[in-house]
Tab-separated table of C-alpha atoms in Angstrom:
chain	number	residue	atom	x	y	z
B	1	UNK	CA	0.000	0.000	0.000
B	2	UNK	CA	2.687	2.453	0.940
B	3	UNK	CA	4.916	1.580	-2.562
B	4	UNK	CA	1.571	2.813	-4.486
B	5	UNK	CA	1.347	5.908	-2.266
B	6	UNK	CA	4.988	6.790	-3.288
B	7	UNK	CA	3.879	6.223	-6.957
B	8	UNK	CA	0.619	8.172	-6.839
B	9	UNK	CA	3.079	10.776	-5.711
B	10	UNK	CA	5.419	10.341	-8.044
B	11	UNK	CA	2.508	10.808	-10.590
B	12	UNK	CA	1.744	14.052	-8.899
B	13	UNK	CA	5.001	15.483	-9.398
B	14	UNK	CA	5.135	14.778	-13.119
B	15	UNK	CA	1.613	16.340	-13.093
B	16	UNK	CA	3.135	19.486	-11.177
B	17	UNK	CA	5.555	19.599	-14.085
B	18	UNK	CA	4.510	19.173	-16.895
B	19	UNK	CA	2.585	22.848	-16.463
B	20	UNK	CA	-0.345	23.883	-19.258
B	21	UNK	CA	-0.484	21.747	-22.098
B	22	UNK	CA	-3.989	22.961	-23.705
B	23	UNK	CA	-3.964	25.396	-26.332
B	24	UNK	CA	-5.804	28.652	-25.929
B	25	UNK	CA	-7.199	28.111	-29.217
B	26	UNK	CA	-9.602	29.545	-31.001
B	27	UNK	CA	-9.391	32.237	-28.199
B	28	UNK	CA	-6.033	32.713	-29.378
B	29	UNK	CA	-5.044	32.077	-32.942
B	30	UNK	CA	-2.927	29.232	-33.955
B	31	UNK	CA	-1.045	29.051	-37.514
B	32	UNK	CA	-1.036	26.428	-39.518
B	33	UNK	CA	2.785	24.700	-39.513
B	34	UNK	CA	5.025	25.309	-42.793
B	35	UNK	CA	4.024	23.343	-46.051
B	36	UNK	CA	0.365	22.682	-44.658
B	37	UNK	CA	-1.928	22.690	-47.607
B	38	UNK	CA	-5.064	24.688	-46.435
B	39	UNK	CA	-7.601	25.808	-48.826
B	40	UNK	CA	-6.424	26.318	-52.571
B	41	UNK	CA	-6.613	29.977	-53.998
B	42	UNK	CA	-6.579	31.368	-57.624
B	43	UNK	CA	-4.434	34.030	-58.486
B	44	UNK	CA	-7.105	35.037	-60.953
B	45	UNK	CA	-4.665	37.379	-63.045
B	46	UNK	CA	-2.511	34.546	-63.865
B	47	UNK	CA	-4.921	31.957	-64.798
B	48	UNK	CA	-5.139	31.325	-68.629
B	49	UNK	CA	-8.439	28.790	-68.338
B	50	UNK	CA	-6.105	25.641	-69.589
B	51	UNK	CA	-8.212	23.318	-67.626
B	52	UNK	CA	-5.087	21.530	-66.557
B	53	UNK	CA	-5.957	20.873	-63.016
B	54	UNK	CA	-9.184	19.988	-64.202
B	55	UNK	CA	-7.489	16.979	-65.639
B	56	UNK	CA	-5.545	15.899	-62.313
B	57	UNK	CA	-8.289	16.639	-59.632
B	58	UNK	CA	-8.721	13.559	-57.472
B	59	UNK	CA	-12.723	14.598	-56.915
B	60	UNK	CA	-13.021	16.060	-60.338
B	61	UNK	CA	-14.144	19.672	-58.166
B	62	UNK	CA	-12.871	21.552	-61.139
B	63	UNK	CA	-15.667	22.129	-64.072
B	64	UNK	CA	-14.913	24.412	-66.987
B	65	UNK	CA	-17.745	25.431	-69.017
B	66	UNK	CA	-17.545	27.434	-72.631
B	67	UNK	CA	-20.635	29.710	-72.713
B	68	UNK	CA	-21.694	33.471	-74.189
B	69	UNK	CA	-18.025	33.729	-75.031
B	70	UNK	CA	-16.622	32.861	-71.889
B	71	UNK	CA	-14.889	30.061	-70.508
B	72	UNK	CA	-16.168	29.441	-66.561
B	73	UNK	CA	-13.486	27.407	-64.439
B	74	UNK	CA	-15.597	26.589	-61.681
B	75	UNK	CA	-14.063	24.810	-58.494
B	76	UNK	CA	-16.369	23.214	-56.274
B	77	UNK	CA	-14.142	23.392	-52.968
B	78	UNK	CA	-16.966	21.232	-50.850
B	79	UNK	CA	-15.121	17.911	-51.551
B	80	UNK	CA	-11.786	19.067	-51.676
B	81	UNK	CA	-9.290	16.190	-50.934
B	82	UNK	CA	-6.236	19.476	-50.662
B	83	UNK	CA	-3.614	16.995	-52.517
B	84	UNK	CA	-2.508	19.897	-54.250
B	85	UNK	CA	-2.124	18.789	-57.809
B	86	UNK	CA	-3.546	21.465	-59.637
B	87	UNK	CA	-1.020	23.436	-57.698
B	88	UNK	CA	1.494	20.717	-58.954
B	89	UNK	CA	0.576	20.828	-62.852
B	90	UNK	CA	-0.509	25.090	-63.635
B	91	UNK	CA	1.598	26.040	-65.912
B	92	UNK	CA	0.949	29.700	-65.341
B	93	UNK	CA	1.363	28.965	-61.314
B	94	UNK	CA	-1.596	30.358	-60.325
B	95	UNK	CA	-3.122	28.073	-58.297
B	96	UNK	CA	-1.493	27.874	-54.739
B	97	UNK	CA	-2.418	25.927	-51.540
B	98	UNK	CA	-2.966	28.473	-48.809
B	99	UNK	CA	-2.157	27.999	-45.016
B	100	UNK	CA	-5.863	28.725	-44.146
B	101	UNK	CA	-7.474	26.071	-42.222
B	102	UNK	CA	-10.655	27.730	-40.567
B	103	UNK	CA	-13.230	27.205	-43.740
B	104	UNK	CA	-16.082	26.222	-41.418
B	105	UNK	CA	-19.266	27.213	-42.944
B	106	UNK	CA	-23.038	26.734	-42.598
B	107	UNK	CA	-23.278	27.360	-46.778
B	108	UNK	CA	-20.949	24.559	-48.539
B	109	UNK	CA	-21.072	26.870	-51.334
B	110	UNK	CA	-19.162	29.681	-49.611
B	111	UNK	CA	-15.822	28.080	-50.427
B	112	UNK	CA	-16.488	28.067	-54.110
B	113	UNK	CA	-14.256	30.025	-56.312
B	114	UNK	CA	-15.577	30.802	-59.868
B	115	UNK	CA	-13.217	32.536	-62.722
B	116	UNK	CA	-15.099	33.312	-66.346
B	117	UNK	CA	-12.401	34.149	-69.040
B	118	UNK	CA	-12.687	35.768	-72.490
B	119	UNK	CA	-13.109	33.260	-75.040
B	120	UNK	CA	-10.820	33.130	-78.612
B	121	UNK	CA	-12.467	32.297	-81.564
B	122	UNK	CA	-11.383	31.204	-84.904
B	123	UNK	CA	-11.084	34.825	-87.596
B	124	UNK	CA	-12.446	32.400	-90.491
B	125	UNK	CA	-15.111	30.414	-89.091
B	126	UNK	CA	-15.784	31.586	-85.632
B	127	UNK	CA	-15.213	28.572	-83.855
B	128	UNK	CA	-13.847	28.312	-80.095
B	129	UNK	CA	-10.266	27.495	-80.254
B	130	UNK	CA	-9.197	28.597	-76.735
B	131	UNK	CA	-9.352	31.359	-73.992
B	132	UNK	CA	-7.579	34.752	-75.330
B	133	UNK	CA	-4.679	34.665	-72.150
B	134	UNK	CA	-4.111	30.802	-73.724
B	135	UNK	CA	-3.305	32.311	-76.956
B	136	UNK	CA	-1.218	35.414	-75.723
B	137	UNK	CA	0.703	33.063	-73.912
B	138	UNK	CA	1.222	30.944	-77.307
B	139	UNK	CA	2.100	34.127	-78.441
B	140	UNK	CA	4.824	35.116	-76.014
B	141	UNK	CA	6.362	31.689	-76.213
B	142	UNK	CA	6.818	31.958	-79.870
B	143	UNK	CA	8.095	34.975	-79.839
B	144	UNK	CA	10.874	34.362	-77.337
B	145	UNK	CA	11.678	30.871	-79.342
B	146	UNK	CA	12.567	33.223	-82.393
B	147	UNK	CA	9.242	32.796	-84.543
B	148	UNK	CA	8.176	36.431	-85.871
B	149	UNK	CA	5.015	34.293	-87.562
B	150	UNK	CA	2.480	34.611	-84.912
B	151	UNK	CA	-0.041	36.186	-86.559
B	152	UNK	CA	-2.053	32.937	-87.328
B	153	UNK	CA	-2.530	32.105	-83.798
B	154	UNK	CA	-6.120	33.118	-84.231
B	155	UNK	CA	-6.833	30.189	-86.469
B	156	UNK	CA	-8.676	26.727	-85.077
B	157	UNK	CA	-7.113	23.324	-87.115
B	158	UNK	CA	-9.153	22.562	-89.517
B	159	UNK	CA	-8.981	26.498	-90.924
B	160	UNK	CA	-5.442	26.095	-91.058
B	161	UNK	CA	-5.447	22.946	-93.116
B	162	UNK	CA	-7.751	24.533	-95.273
B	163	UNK	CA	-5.302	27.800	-96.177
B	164	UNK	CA	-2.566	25.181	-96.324
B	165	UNK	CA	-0.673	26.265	-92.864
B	166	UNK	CA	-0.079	22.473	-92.091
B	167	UNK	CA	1.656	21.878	-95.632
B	168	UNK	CA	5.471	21.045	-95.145
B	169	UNK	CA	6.413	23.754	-97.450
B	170	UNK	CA	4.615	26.945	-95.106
B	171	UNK	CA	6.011	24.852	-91.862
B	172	UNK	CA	10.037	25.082	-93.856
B	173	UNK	CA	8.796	28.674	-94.971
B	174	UNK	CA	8.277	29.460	-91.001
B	175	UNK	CA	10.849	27.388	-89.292
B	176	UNK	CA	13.671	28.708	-92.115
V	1	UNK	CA	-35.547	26.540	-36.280
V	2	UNK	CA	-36.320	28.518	-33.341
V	3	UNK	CA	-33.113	30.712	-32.724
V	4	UNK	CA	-33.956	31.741	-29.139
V	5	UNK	CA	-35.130	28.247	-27.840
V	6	UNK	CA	-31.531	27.255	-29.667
V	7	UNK	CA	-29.365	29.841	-28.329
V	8	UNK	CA	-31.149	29.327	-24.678
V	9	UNK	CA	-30.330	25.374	-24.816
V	10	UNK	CA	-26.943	25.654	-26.409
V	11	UNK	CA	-25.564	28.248	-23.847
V	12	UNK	CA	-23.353	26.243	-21.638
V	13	UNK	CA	-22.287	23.124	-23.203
V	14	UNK	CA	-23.240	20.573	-26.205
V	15	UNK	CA	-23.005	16.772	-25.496
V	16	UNK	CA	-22.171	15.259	-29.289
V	17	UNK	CA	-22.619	12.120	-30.936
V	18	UNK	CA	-20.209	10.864	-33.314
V	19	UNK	CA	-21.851	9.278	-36.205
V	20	UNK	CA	-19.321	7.356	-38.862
V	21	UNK	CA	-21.285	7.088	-42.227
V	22	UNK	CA	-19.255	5.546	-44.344
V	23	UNK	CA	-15.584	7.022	-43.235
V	24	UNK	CA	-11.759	5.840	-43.686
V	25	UNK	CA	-11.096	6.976	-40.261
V	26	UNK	CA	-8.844	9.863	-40.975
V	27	UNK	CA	-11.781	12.580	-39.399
V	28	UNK	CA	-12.364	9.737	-36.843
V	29	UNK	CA	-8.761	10.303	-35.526
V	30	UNK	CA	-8.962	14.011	-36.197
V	31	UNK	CA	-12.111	13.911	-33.429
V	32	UNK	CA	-10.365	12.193	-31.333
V	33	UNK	CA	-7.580	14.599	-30.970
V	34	UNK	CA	-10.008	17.287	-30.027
V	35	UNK	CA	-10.517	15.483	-27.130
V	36	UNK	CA	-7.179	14.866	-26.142
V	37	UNK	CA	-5.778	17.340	-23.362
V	38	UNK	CA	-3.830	19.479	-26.094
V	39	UNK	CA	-6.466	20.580	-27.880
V	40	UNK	CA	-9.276	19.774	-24.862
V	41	UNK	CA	-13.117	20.732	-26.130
V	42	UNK	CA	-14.267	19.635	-22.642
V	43	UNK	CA	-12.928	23.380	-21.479
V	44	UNK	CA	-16.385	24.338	-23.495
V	45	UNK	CA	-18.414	21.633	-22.298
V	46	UNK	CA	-18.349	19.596	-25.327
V	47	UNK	CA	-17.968	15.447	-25.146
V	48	UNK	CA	-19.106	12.721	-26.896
V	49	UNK	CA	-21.895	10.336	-25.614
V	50	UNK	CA	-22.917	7.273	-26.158
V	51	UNK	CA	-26.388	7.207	-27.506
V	52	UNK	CA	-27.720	9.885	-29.999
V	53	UNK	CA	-30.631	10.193	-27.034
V	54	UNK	CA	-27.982	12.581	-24.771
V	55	UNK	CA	-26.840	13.936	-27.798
V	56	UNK	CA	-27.132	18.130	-28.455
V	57	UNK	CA	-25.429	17.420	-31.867
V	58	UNK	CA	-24.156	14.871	-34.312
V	59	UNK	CA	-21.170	14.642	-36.001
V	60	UNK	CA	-21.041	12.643	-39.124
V	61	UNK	CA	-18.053	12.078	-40.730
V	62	UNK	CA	-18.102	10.678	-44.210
V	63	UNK	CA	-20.021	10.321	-47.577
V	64	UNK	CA	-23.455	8.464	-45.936
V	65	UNK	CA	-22.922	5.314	-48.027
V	66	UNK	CA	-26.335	3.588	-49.231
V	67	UNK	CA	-26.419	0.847	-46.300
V	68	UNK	CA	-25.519	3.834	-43.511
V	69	UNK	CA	-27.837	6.148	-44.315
V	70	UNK	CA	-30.976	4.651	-43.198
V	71	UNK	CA	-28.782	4.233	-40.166
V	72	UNK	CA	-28.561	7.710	-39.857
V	73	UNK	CA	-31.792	8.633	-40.436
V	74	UNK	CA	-32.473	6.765	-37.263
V	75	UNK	CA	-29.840	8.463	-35.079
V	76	UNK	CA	-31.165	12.181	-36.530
V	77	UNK	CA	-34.799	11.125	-35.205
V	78	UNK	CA	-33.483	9.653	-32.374
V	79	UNK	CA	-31.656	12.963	-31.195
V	80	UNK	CA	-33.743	15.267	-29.366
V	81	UNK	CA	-34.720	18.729	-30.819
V	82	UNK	CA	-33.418	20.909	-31.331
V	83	UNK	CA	-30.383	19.458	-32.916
V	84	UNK	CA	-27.231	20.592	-34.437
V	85	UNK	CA	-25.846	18.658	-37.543
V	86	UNK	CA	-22.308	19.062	-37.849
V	87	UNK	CA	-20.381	17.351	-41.291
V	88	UNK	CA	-16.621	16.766	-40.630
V	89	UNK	CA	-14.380	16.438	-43.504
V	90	UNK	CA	-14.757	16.622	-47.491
V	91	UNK	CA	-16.371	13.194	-47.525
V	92	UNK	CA	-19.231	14.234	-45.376
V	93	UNK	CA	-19.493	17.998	-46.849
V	94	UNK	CA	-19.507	17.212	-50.493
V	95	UNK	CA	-19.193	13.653	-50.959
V	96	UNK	CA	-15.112	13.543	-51.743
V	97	UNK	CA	-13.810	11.617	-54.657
V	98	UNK	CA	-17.230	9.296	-54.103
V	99	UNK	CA	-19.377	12.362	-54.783
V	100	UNK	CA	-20.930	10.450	-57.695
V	101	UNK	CA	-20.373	7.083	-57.042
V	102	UNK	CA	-23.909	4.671	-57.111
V	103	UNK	CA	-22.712	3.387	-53.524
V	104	UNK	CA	-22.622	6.625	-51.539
V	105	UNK	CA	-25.248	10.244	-51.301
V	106	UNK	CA	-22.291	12.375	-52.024
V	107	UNK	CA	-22.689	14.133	-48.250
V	108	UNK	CA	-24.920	14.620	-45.449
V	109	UNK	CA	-26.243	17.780	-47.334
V	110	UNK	CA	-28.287	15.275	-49.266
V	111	UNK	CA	-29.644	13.093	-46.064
V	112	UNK	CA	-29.919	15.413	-43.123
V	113	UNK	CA	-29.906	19.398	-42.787
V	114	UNK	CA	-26.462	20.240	-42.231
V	115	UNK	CA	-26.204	23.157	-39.671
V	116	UNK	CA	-22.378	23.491	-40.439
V	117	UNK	CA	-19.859	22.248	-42.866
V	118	UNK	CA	-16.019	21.213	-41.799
V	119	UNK	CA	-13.930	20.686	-45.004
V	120	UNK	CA	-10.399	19.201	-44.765
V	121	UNK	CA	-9.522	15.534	-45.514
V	122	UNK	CA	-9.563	15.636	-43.005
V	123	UNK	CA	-9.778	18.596	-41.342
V	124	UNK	CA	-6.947	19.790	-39.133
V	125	UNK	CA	-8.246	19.420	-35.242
V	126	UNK	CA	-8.359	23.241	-34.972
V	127	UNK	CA	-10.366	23.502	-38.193
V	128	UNK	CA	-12.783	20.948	-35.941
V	129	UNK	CA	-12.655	23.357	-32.985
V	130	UNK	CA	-13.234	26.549	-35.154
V	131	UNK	CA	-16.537	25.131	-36.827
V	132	UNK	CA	-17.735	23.665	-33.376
V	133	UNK	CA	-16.721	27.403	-32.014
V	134	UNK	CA	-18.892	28.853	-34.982
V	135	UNK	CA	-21.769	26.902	-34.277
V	136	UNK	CA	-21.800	28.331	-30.933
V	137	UNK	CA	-21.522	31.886	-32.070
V	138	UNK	CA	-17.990	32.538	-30.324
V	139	UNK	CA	-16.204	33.421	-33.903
V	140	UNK	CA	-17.348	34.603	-36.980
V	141	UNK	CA	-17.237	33.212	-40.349
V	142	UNK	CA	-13.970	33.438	-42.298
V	143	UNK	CA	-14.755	31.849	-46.087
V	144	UNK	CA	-16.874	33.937	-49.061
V	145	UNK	CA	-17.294	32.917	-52.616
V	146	UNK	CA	-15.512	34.452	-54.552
V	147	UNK	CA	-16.178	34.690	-58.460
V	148	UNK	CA	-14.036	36.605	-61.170
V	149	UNK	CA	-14.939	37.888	-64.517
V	150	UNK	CA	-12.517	38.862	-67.259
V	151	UNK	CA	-12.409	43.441	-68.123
């Protein structure tokens, strides 16, 4: 009886000090630690509407939609599994995985982000090729790989086969 | 719902059952470190019970699959009014990466009236705290939609 005394004791002390443990939280705020993927966010000047995180999303959140001349990238944040491919694959880098945590909501939908971007369409026969930042950034990479020829960027496919911009001889023309 | 008779029953603490619909266990865990000393939800009167009949609230945690959710149906009428809902983790708030599958409901939102959503898969313990905390009224909401359009 008297060795579990001395070990009730013992159990005391460690009690004693140890000290305050619990955190004061959400009295007091309490970051997220370094590299914690919180809730995605769009930088919605860099996005160019290429859909490619659309293409990697685990829960397929990510919708786009071509309509009235825009292109809607829709992500439905609800069922978010915060893997963070789509931060993984944007080419532009404008999807990044924020440190916020505290996305409690009554309304699912309040974590929705929505982004509607101007739509290209073809000069000759008006189809939708892409969105317009898709096609400037075509552009830009042409120009900085030495092409001066850009000017057909406008163009879907099948218009281009049909003024002959897929024959070998304009490709030799533009790549001379 | 009535918002006085709810703010007069929910002023000192909320007794909570936890309801697994269908989960892999990763919110499960997350719960249970809420009511570990570190973290400690008891310091607001909140702990789980054993039968939906103490219950204030229940906490379901993932994407009601079809056998659960009859299952659940009978723990929401089982609960005494008035009630809080609470869905923890993407699963549970918008089905996950089974929103559309023929074996689950894609979320509680579908099966019960959710009173407040917890995303996260799963949801850091705090994030579990903060949405318990909002559904109390001690902080505000942090999260809006946001939508851009193209000058």
């Amino acid at each position: 009886m008297f060795k579990h005394t001395i070990s009730e004791l013992k159990e005391a002390l460690v009690c004693l000090q140890a000290g305050q443990v619990t955190l004061a939280y959400p009295l007091q705020p309490h970051p997220a630690e370094e590299n914690f993927r919180g809730k995605p966010v769009v930088d919605f000047e860099r996005c160019i509407g290429c859909g490619a995180c659309a293409k990697v999303c685990p829960p397929r959140l990510i919708q786009l939609t071509d309509a009235d001349g825009y292109r809607e990238v829709s992500y439905t944040l609800g069922r978010c599994t915060y893997c963070g491919s789509c931060r993984d694959v944007c080419p532009a880098q404008a999807v990044q995985m924020s440190p916020l945590f505290e996305t409690a909501t009554p309304q699912i939908e309040d974590i929705n982000i929505s982004i509607r971007l101007k739509l290209l369409t073809c000069r000759e026969c008006g189809e939708t090729i892409a969105t317009q930042r898709m096609a400037k950034r075509v552009e830009n990479a042409l120009h900085e790989a030495g092409y001066s020829h850009t000017e057909n960027v406008n163009l879907c496919l099948s218009c281009k086969r049909k003024l002959g911009l897929n024959s070998p001889a304009w490709i030799q023309e533009v790549t001379r | 719902m009535n918002s006085r008779l709810f703010n007069w029953c929910f002023k000192k603490s909320i007794w909570v059952y936890h309801a697994n619909a269908g989960a892999c266990n990763g919110c499960d865990i997350e719960i249970l470190d809420v009511l570990t000393p570190y973290y400690d939800v008891e310091r607001f009167g909140i702990r789980i019970v054993h039968t939906p009949r103490h219950a204030d609230a229940l906490l379901v945690t993932g994407p009601v699959t079809r056998q659960v959710r009859e299952r659940l149906l009978r723990l929401y009428e089982a609960t005494p009014e008035p009630k809080l809902v609470i869905a923890v983790g993407s699963c549970a708030t918008g089905g996950g990466i089974w929103y559309d599958s023929y074996a689950t409901c894609g979320g509680v939102k579908n099966v019960l009236p959710v009173d407040i959503h917890i995303p996260g898969c799963p949801p850091k313990p705090e994030a579990i705290v903060y949405g318990v905390a909002q559904a109390l009224g001690m902080v505000p909401k942090q999260v809006q939609a946001q939508t851009y359009i193209e000058e």
